[in-house]
Each structure stands twice: as C-alpha cells, then as structure tokens.
mmCIF file of C-alpha atoms in Angstrom:
data_model
loop_
_atom_site.group_PDB
_atom_site.id
_atom_site.type_symbol
_atom_site.label_atom_id
_atom_site.label_comp_id
_atom_site.label_asym_id
_atom_site.label_seq_id
_atom_site.Cartn_x
_atom_site.Cartn_y
_atom_site.Cartn_z
ATOM 1 C CA ALA M 1005 8.201 17.253 2.038
ATOM 2 C CA GLN M 1006 5.286 14.874 2.171
ATOM 3 C CA SER M 1007 5.639 12.182 4.799
ATOM 4 C CA VAL M 1008 3.804 9.925 7.201
ATOM 5 C CA THR M 1009 5.125 9.027 10.626
ATOM 6 C CA GLN M 1010 4.006 6.093 12.689
ATOM 7 C CA PRO M 1011 5.982 6.494 15.897
ATOM 8 C CA ASP M 1012 5.234 3.059 17.321
ATOM 9 C CA ILE M 1013 7.022 0.192 15.592
ATOM 10 C CA HIS M 1014 5.616 -2.514 17.859
ATOM 11 C CA ILE M 1015 2.626 -2.484 20.190
ATOM 12 C CA THR M 1016 1.384 -5.296 22.391
ATOM 13 C CA VAL M 1017 -2.062 -5.202 23.949
ATOM 14 C CA SER M 1018 -4.154 -7.712 25.840
ATOM 15 C CA GLU M 1019 -7.233 -9.129 24.207
ATOM 16 C CA GLY M 1020 -10.228 -7.002 25.141
ATOM 17 C CA ALA M 1021 -8.150 -3.924 25.844
ATOM 18 C CA SER M 1022 -8.508 -0.704 23.903
ATOM 19 C CA LEU M 1023 -6.100 0.257 21.146
ATOM 20 C CA GLU M 1024 -4.793 3.462 19.669
ATOM 21 C CA LEU M 1025 -2.253 3.540 16.844
ATOM 22 C CA ARG M 1026 -0.682 6.894 16.100
ATOM 23 C CA CYS M 1027 -0.201 8.492 12.714
ATOM 24 C CA ASN M 1028 1.123 11.947 11.896
ATOM 25 C CA TYR M 1029 1.414 13.337 8.416
ATOM 26 C CA SER M 1030 3.014 16.193 6.572
ATOM 27 C CA TYR M 1031 1.241 17.160 3.377
ATOM 28 C CA GLY M 1032 1.023 20.440 1.512
ATOM 29 C CA ALA M 1033 -2.564 20.210 0.344
ATOM 30 C CA THR M 1034 -5.793 18.725 1.652
ATOM 31 C CA PRO M 1035 -4.851 15.186 2.542
ATOM 32 C CA TYR M 1036 -6.732 12.038 1.811
ATOM 33 C CA LEU M 1037 -5.922 9.673 4.671
ATOM 34 C CA PHE M 1038 -6.089 5.909 4.843
ATOM 35 C CA TRP M 1039 -5.476 3.069 7.229
ATOM 36 C CA TYR M 1040 -4.617 -0.334 5.791
ATOM 37 C CA VAL M 1041 -4.006 -3.634 7.572
ATOM 38 C CA GLN M 1042 -1.628 -6.336 6.390
ATOM 39 C CA SER M 1043 -1.626 -9.878 7.732
ATOM 40 C CA PRO M 1044 1.590 -11.896 7.326
ATOM 41 C CA GLY M 1045 2.245 -12.816 3.721
ATOM 42 C CA GLN M 1046 -0.885 -11.037 2.549
ATOM 43 C CA GLY M 1047 -1.776 -7.879 0.688
ATOM 44 C CA LEU M 1048 -3.206 -4.726 2.174
ATOM 45 C CA GLN M 1049 -6.825 -4.403 3.185
ATOM 46 C CA LEU M 1050 -8.445 -1.004 3.569
ATOM 47 C CA LEU M 1051 -9.768 -0.376 7.080
ATOM 48 C CA LEU M 1052 -11.056 3.150 6.603
ATOM 49 C CA LYS M 1053 -10.431 6.423 4.814
ATOM 50 C CA TYR M 1054 -10.944 10.138 5.293
ATOM 51 C CA PHE M 1055 -11.619 12.448 2.389
ATOM 52 C CA SER M 1056 -13.697 15.262 3.888
ATOM 53 C CA GLY M 1057 -16.598 15.948 6.190
ATOM 54 C CA ASP M 1058 -16.993 14.338 9.584
ATOM 55 C CA THR M 1059 -13.569 14.036 11.157
ATOM 56 C CA LEU M 1060 -14.458 10.811 12.975
ATOM 57 C CA VAL M 1061 -14.460 7.985 10.468
ATOM 58 C CA GLN M 1062 -15.858 4.530 11.018
ATOM 59 C CA GLY M 1063 -14.287 1.553 9.318
ATOM 60 C CA ILE M 1064 -14.515 -2.193 9.117
ATOM 61 C CA LYS M 1065 -13.865 -4.620 11.964
ATOM 62 C CA GLY M 1066 -14.876 -2.066 14.606
ATOM 63 C CA PHE M 1067 -12.077 0.380 13.864
ATOM 64 C CA GLU M 1068 -12.411 4.147 13.806
ATOM 65 C CA ALA M 1069 -10.034 7.029 13.221
ATOM 66 C CA GLU M 1070 -10.141 10.727 13.958
ATOM 67 C CA PHE M 1071 -8.692 13.387 11.690
ATOM 68 C CA LYS M 1072 -7.233 16.305 13.630
ATOM 69 C CA ARG M 1073 -5.995 18.966 11.260
ATOM 70 C CA SER M 1074 -4.450 21.087 14.034
ATOM 71 C CA GLN M 1075 -2.276 18.166 15.104
ATOM 72 C CA SER M 1076 -1.722 16.711 11.621
ATOM 73 C CA SER M 1077 -2.833 13.394 13.019
ATOM 74 C CA PHE M 1078 -5.067 10.522 11.991
ATOM 75 C CA ASN M 1079 -4.972 8.034 14.859
ATOM 76 C CA LEU M 1080 -6.633 4.653 14.612
ATOM 77 C CA ARG M 1081 -8.664 3.329 17.530
ATOM 78 C CA LYS M 1082 -10.549 0.250 18.552
ATOM 79 C CA PRO M 1083 -12.357 -0.064 21.902
ATOM 80 C CA SER M 1084 -11.795 -3.797 22.370
ATOM 81 C CA VAL M 1085 -9.090 -5.723 20.538
ATOM 82 C CA HIS M 1086 -9.581 -9.294 19.335
ATOM 83 C CA TRP M 1087 -6.786 -11.835 18.831
ATOM 84 C CA SER M 1088 -7.517 -11.755 15.093
ATOM 85 C CA ASP M 1089 -6.486 -8.081 14.999
ATOM 86 C CA ALA M 1090 -2.833 -9.062 15.295
ATOM 87 C CA ALA M 1091 -1.281 -7.732 12.097
ATOM 88 C CA GLU M 1092 0.686 -4.808 10.745
ATOM 89 C CA TYR M 1093 -1.102 -1.510 10.325
ATOM 90 C CA PHE M 1094 -0.144 1.144 7.823
ATOM 91 C CA CYS M 1095 -1.234 4.750 7.687
ATOM 92 C CA ALA M 1096 -1.064 6.443 4.283
ATOM 93 C CA VAL M 1097 -1.698 9.842 2.763
ATOM 94 C CA GLY M 1098 -2.676 10.449 -0.841
ATOM 95 C CA GLY M 1099 -3.916 13.118 -3.162
ATOM 96 C CA GLY M 1100 -2.514 15.497 -5.713
ATOM 97 C CA ALA M 1101 -2.590 14.956 -9.425
ATOM 98 C CA THR M 1102 -1.572 11.313 -9.338
ATOM 99 C CA ASN M 1103 -3.032 10.204 -6.007
ATOM 100 C CA LYS M 1104 0.032 8.132 -5.212
ATOM 101 C CA LEU M 1105 0.086 6.960 -1.631
ATOM 102 C CA ILE M 1106 2.799 7.763 0.866
ATOM 103 C CA PHE M 1107 2.965 5.155 3.592
ATOM 104 C CA GLY M 1108 4.247 5.174 7.113
ATOM 105 C CA THR M 1109 6.641 2.450 8.188
ATOM 106 C CA GLY M 1110 3.873 0.525 9.894
ATOM 107 C CA THR M 1111 2.980 -0.568 13.414
ATOM 108 C CA LEU M 1112 3.121 -4.245 14.239
ATOM 109 C CA LEU M 1113 0.356 -5.177 16.655
ATOM 110 C CA ALA M 1114 0.608 -8.222 18.894
ATOM 111 C CA VAL M 1115 -2.371 -9.353 20.965
ATOM 112 C CA GLN M 1116 -1.832 -11.221 24.220
ATOM 113 C CA PRO M 1117 -4.467 -13.680 25.424
ATOM 114 C CA ASN P 334 -16.195 -8.789 -8.877
ATOM 115 C CA ALA P 335 -12.758 -10.295 -8.546
ATOM 116 C CA GLY P 336 -10.154 -8.292 -6.716
ATOM 117 C CA VAL P 337 -6.761 -7.230 -7.966
ATOM 118 C CA MET P 338 -4.865 -10.246 -9.217
ATOM 119 C CA GLN P 339 -1.107 -10.603 -9.154
ATOM 120 C CA ASN P 340 1.040 -13.409 -10.392
ATOM 121 C CA PRO P 341 3.183 -15.105 -9.621
ATOM 122 C CA ARG P 342 2.746 -14.903 -5.865
ATOM 123 C CA HIS P 343 6.323 -15.990 -5.322
ATOM 124 C CA LEU P 344 9.230 -15.681 -7.712
ATOM 125 C CA VAL P 345 12.800 -16.852 -7.273
ATOM 126 C CA ARG P 346 15.494 -15.551 -9.580
ATOM 127 C CA ARG P 347 19.270 -15.765 -9.702
ATOM 128 C CA ARG P 348 21.325 -12.625 -9.985
ATOM 129 C CA GLY P 349 21.361 -11.354 -13.558
ATOM 130 C CA GLN P 350 18.068 -12.921 -14.585
ATOM 131 C CA GLU P 351 14.905 -11.055 -15.484
ATOM 132 C CA ALA P 352 11.809 -10.849 -13.295
ATOM 133 C CA ARG P 353 8.421 -10.190 -14.808
ATOM 134 C CA LEU P 354 5.534 -9.402 -12.476
ATOM 135 C CA ARG P 355 1.923 -9.210 -13.629
ATOM 136 C CA CYS P 356 -1.049 -7.315 -12.298
ATOM 137 C CA SER P 357 -4.662 -7.492 -13.427
ATOM 138 C CA PRO P 358 -6.692 -4.613 -11.973
ATOM 139 C CA MET P 359 -10.230 -4.885 -10.718
ATOM 140 C CA LYS P 360 -12.907 -4.813 -13.376
ATOM 141 C CA GLY P 361 -13.636 -1.260 -14.412
ATOM 142 C CA HIS P 362 -10.400 0.120 -12.973
ATOM 143 C CA SER P 363 -8.092 1.849 -15.393
ATOM 144 C CA HIS P 364 -5.491 3.178 -12.969
ATOM 145 C CA VAL P 365 -2.672 0.945 -11.768
ATOM 146 C CA TYR P 366 -0.026 1.677 -9.152
ATOM 147 C CA TRP P 367 3.020 -0.373 -8.249
ATOM 148 C CA TYR P 368 4.597 -0.268 -4.800
ATOM 149 C CA ARG P 369 7.618 -2.024 -3.355
ATOM 150 C CA GLN P 370 7.939 -3.206 0.220
ATOM 151 C CA LEU P 371 11.466 -3.941 1.341
ATOM 152 C CA PRO P 372 11.951 -6.134 4.407
ATOM 153 C CA GLU P 373 11.008 -4.347 7.631
ATOM 154 C CA GLU P 374 9.846 -1.257 5.737
ATOM 155 C CA GLY P 375 6.635 0.326 4.579
ATOM 156 C CA LEU P 376 5.470 0.471 0.997
ATOM 157 C CA LYS P 377 7.165 2.859 -1.408
ATOM 158 C CA PHE P 378 5.501 4.159 -4.535
ATOM 159 C CA MET P 379 7.159 3.135 -7.777
ATOM 160 C CA VAL P 380 4.973 3.977 -10.760
ATOM 161 C CA TYR P 381 1.472 5.001 -11.767
ATOM 162 C CA LEU P 382 0.017 3.948 -15.088
ATOM 163 C CA GLN P 383 -3.162 4.309 -17.045
ATOM 164 C CA LYS P 384 -3.941 2.262 -20.128
ATOM 165 C CA GLU P 385 -0.995 2.631 -22.525
ATOM 166 C CA ASN P 386 0.438 5.552 -20.557
ATOM 167 C CA ILE P 387 2.972 6.005 -17.787
ATOM 168 C CA ILE P 388 1.699 8.922 -15.729
ATOM 169 C CA ASP P 389 4.213 9.097 -12.885
ATOM 170 C CA GLU P 390 7.381 7.027 -12.620
ATOM 171 C CA SER P 391 9.100 9.178 -10.039
ATOM 172 C CA GLY P 392 9.600 6.209 -7.704
ATOM 173 C CA MET P 393 11.132 3.869 -10.235
ATOM 174 C CA PRO P 394 14.859 3.157 -10.093
ATOM 175 C CA LYS P 395 16.496 4.747 -13.101
ATOM 176 C CA GLU P 396 17.963 1.544 -14.456
ATOM 177 C CA ARG P 397 16.752 -2.031 -14.972
ATOM 178 C CA PHE P 398 13.125 -1.328 -14.001
ATOM 179 C CA SER P 399 10.283 -0.720 -16.434
ATOM 180 C CA ALA P 400 6.511 -0.902 -16.364
ATOM 181 C CA GLU P 401 3.741 -1.040 -18.889
ATOM 182 C CA PHE P 402 -0.036 -1.250 -18.956
ATOM 183 C CA PRO P 403 -1.066 -2.218 -22.483
ATOM 184 C CA LYS P 404 -4.467 -1.683 -24.008
ATOM 185 C CA GLU P 405 -5.182 -5.367 -23.596
ATOM 186 C CA GLY P 406 -3.855 -7.562 -20.825
ATOM 187 C CA PRO P 407 -2.304 -7.041 -17.433
ATOM 188 C CA SER P 408 0.135 -4.446 -16.262
ATOM 189 C CA ILE P 409 3.720 -5.721 -16.211
ATOM 190 C CA LEU P 410 6.559 -4.669 -13.944
ATOM 191 C CA ARG P 411 9.829 -5.842 -15.422
ATOM 192 C CA ILE P 412 13.147 -5.990 -13.625
ATOM 193 C CA GLN P 413 16.170 -6.770 -15.754
ATOM 194 C CA GLN P 414 19.430 -8.209 -14.429
ATOM 195 C CA VAL P 415 18.109 -8.606 -10.915
ATOM 196 C CA VAL P 416 20.362 -8.069 -7.917
ATOM 197 C CA ARG P 417 19.946 -9.218 -4.329
ATOM 198 C CA GLY P 418 18.718 -5.775 -3.310
ATOM 199 C CA ASP P 419 15.671 -6.253 -5.535
ATOM 200 C CA SER P 420 14.365 -8.918 -3.138
ATOM 201 C CA ALA P 421 11.119 -7.475 -1.848
ATOM 202 C CA ALA P 422 7.359 -7.734 -2.026
ATOM 203 C CA TYR P 423 5.878 -5.910 -4.998
ATOM 204 C CA PHE P 424 2.285 -4.810 -4.691
ATOM 205 C CA CYS P 425 -0.041 -3.623 -7.365
ATOM 206 C CA ALA P 426 -3.072 -1.472 -6.625
ATOM 207 C CA SER P 427 -5.884 -0.302 -8.858
ATOM 208 C CA SER P 428 -8.472 2.436 -8.656
ATOM 209 C CA PRO P 429 -11.404 3.634 -10.717
ATOM 210 C CA PRO P 430 -10.869 6.300 -13.338
ATOM 211 C CA ASP P 431 -11.040 10.027 -12.978
ATOM 212 C CA ARG P 432 -11.743 10.483 -9.276
ATOM 213 C CA VAL P 433 -9.041 12.187 -7.289
ATOM 214 C CA GLY P 434 -8.403 10.590 -3.948
ATOM 215 C CA GLU P 435 -10.195 7.401 -4.876
ATOM 216 C CA THR P 436 -9.355 4.343 -2.827
ATOM 217 C CA GLN P 437 -6.653 2.063 -4.130
ATOM 218 C CA TYR P 438 -7.341 -1.652 -3.862
ATOM 219 C CA PHE P 439 -4.307 -3.837 -3.395
ATOM 220 C CA GLY P 440 -3.436 -7.206 -4.770
ATOM 221 C CA PRO P 441 -1.818 -9.973 -2.691
ATOM 222 C CA GLY P 442 1.651 -9.068 -3.900
ATOM 223 C CA THR P 443 4.519 -10.881 -5.579
ATOM 224 C CA ARG P 444 7.367 -11.813 -3.297
ATOM 225 C CA LEU P 445 10.601 -11.759 -5.237
ATOM 226 C CA LEU P 446 13.651 -13.519 -3.899
ATOM 227 C CA VAL P 447 16.957 -13.032 -5.671
ATOM 228 C CA LEU P 448 19.582 -15.669 -4.933
#
C-alpha cells in the first residue's frame, strides 16, 4: 500500500541550530516527492519537490531534501533554523494516473529562542 | 497571477444543514483536488476533478458528499446533512493540465465547524 511516514510528531530546536525532519515512503512506482509547510490557520506552501535527476533538492527558505531510494526516504534539512520556521511540515508522495497526493501525518516544529 | 481561492474561509453549520465549499483554481489550471484535514491529522485525498468530469473520487465518503467542477465557475464541494464528524479543514489544490507529477498549489482552506 502507498503510504508516507513521518516518525516525529513534535520537534523542538533552538534558533540557529540545524534541523532534519524525517520522511519515509512506500510507493509502487517512481515517486514524486514533496515537502509542504503549513503555518497555523493557513494553507500549505510548497517548500521543494523531487521528480527526477539530482537527488539533493534545494527549496525555498534555505531548505533542502535528499532522496535516497535505497532507504525510501526524503528527509528535509536546514542548516540554521530561524524562529519564523516554526510551523507544521508535511511530506507527501504523488504520481500515478491521477497524481493524488498521499500525506504524512506531519511534524510540528517549535523553535526556542 | 492570483493563487487558489477558497471561500468561505470559515463556515459554521448546525447538524443536518448543508455545507457548500467553493474553490477557484489558479489561472490556467484545469485540475482540481480536494483534501480534508481532520484535527491533529494530515491531509487525506477526497476527489480529483477536471472541467465537467470527476476523475477519481476514491477518497470521498459514499454518502452526503459530492463535488463538481463545471465548465464555468468554481469547483464546489457539497456536504449534505452535516454531522459533527465533518468538522475539519477542507483544502483545494489545483495544477496545470496534462503533466504527470505536476505540483499542486493549495488554497487557504475552508474550516468547517458543525455544531
């Protein structure tokens, strides 16, 4: 079955520290992978996406993610977190005939001063 | 280029009433997706539509829920005889035509509260 797992429900980091949010997927075909961010009461904003090619993907706001096919992972990283990064982060996989997205349950990021 | 528009942003209904949620895709986008986010959960796919066609409704509850995307006007998600369990945030996303794996752009959502 197709699924996305985000093992960390909550993560707290200090401002300026590095960040890694984990995402594992199960998908029968070539996956298209996405990271979205959601601020409270808001919609989802695309951070980055992987379709093919270079497995290290750069996104907005200084985020990057690495696709590792052997580990079925697509972890999100940022070298130095800012207080404005506090939000909920969703990993998603899409593709197939309809391209519907399957989301993980999200990771809520808190940033300490 | 305006983003995906959804209205209303907040909707309060009493049990048994109807809820009608609207979504206007980005200009040039002909694919619309609806997702539901229950409290403390991720987004779940509901339905995928193209103009005048329902392509995939595998995530729609079998009863009380319907969706349309007419030739003219916004896409509508309709929930009849709402129950408390329908309280959730409903997000619409749109994408350009005919490109598999294309990015979906999300609207701000409609937060439905059923009393």
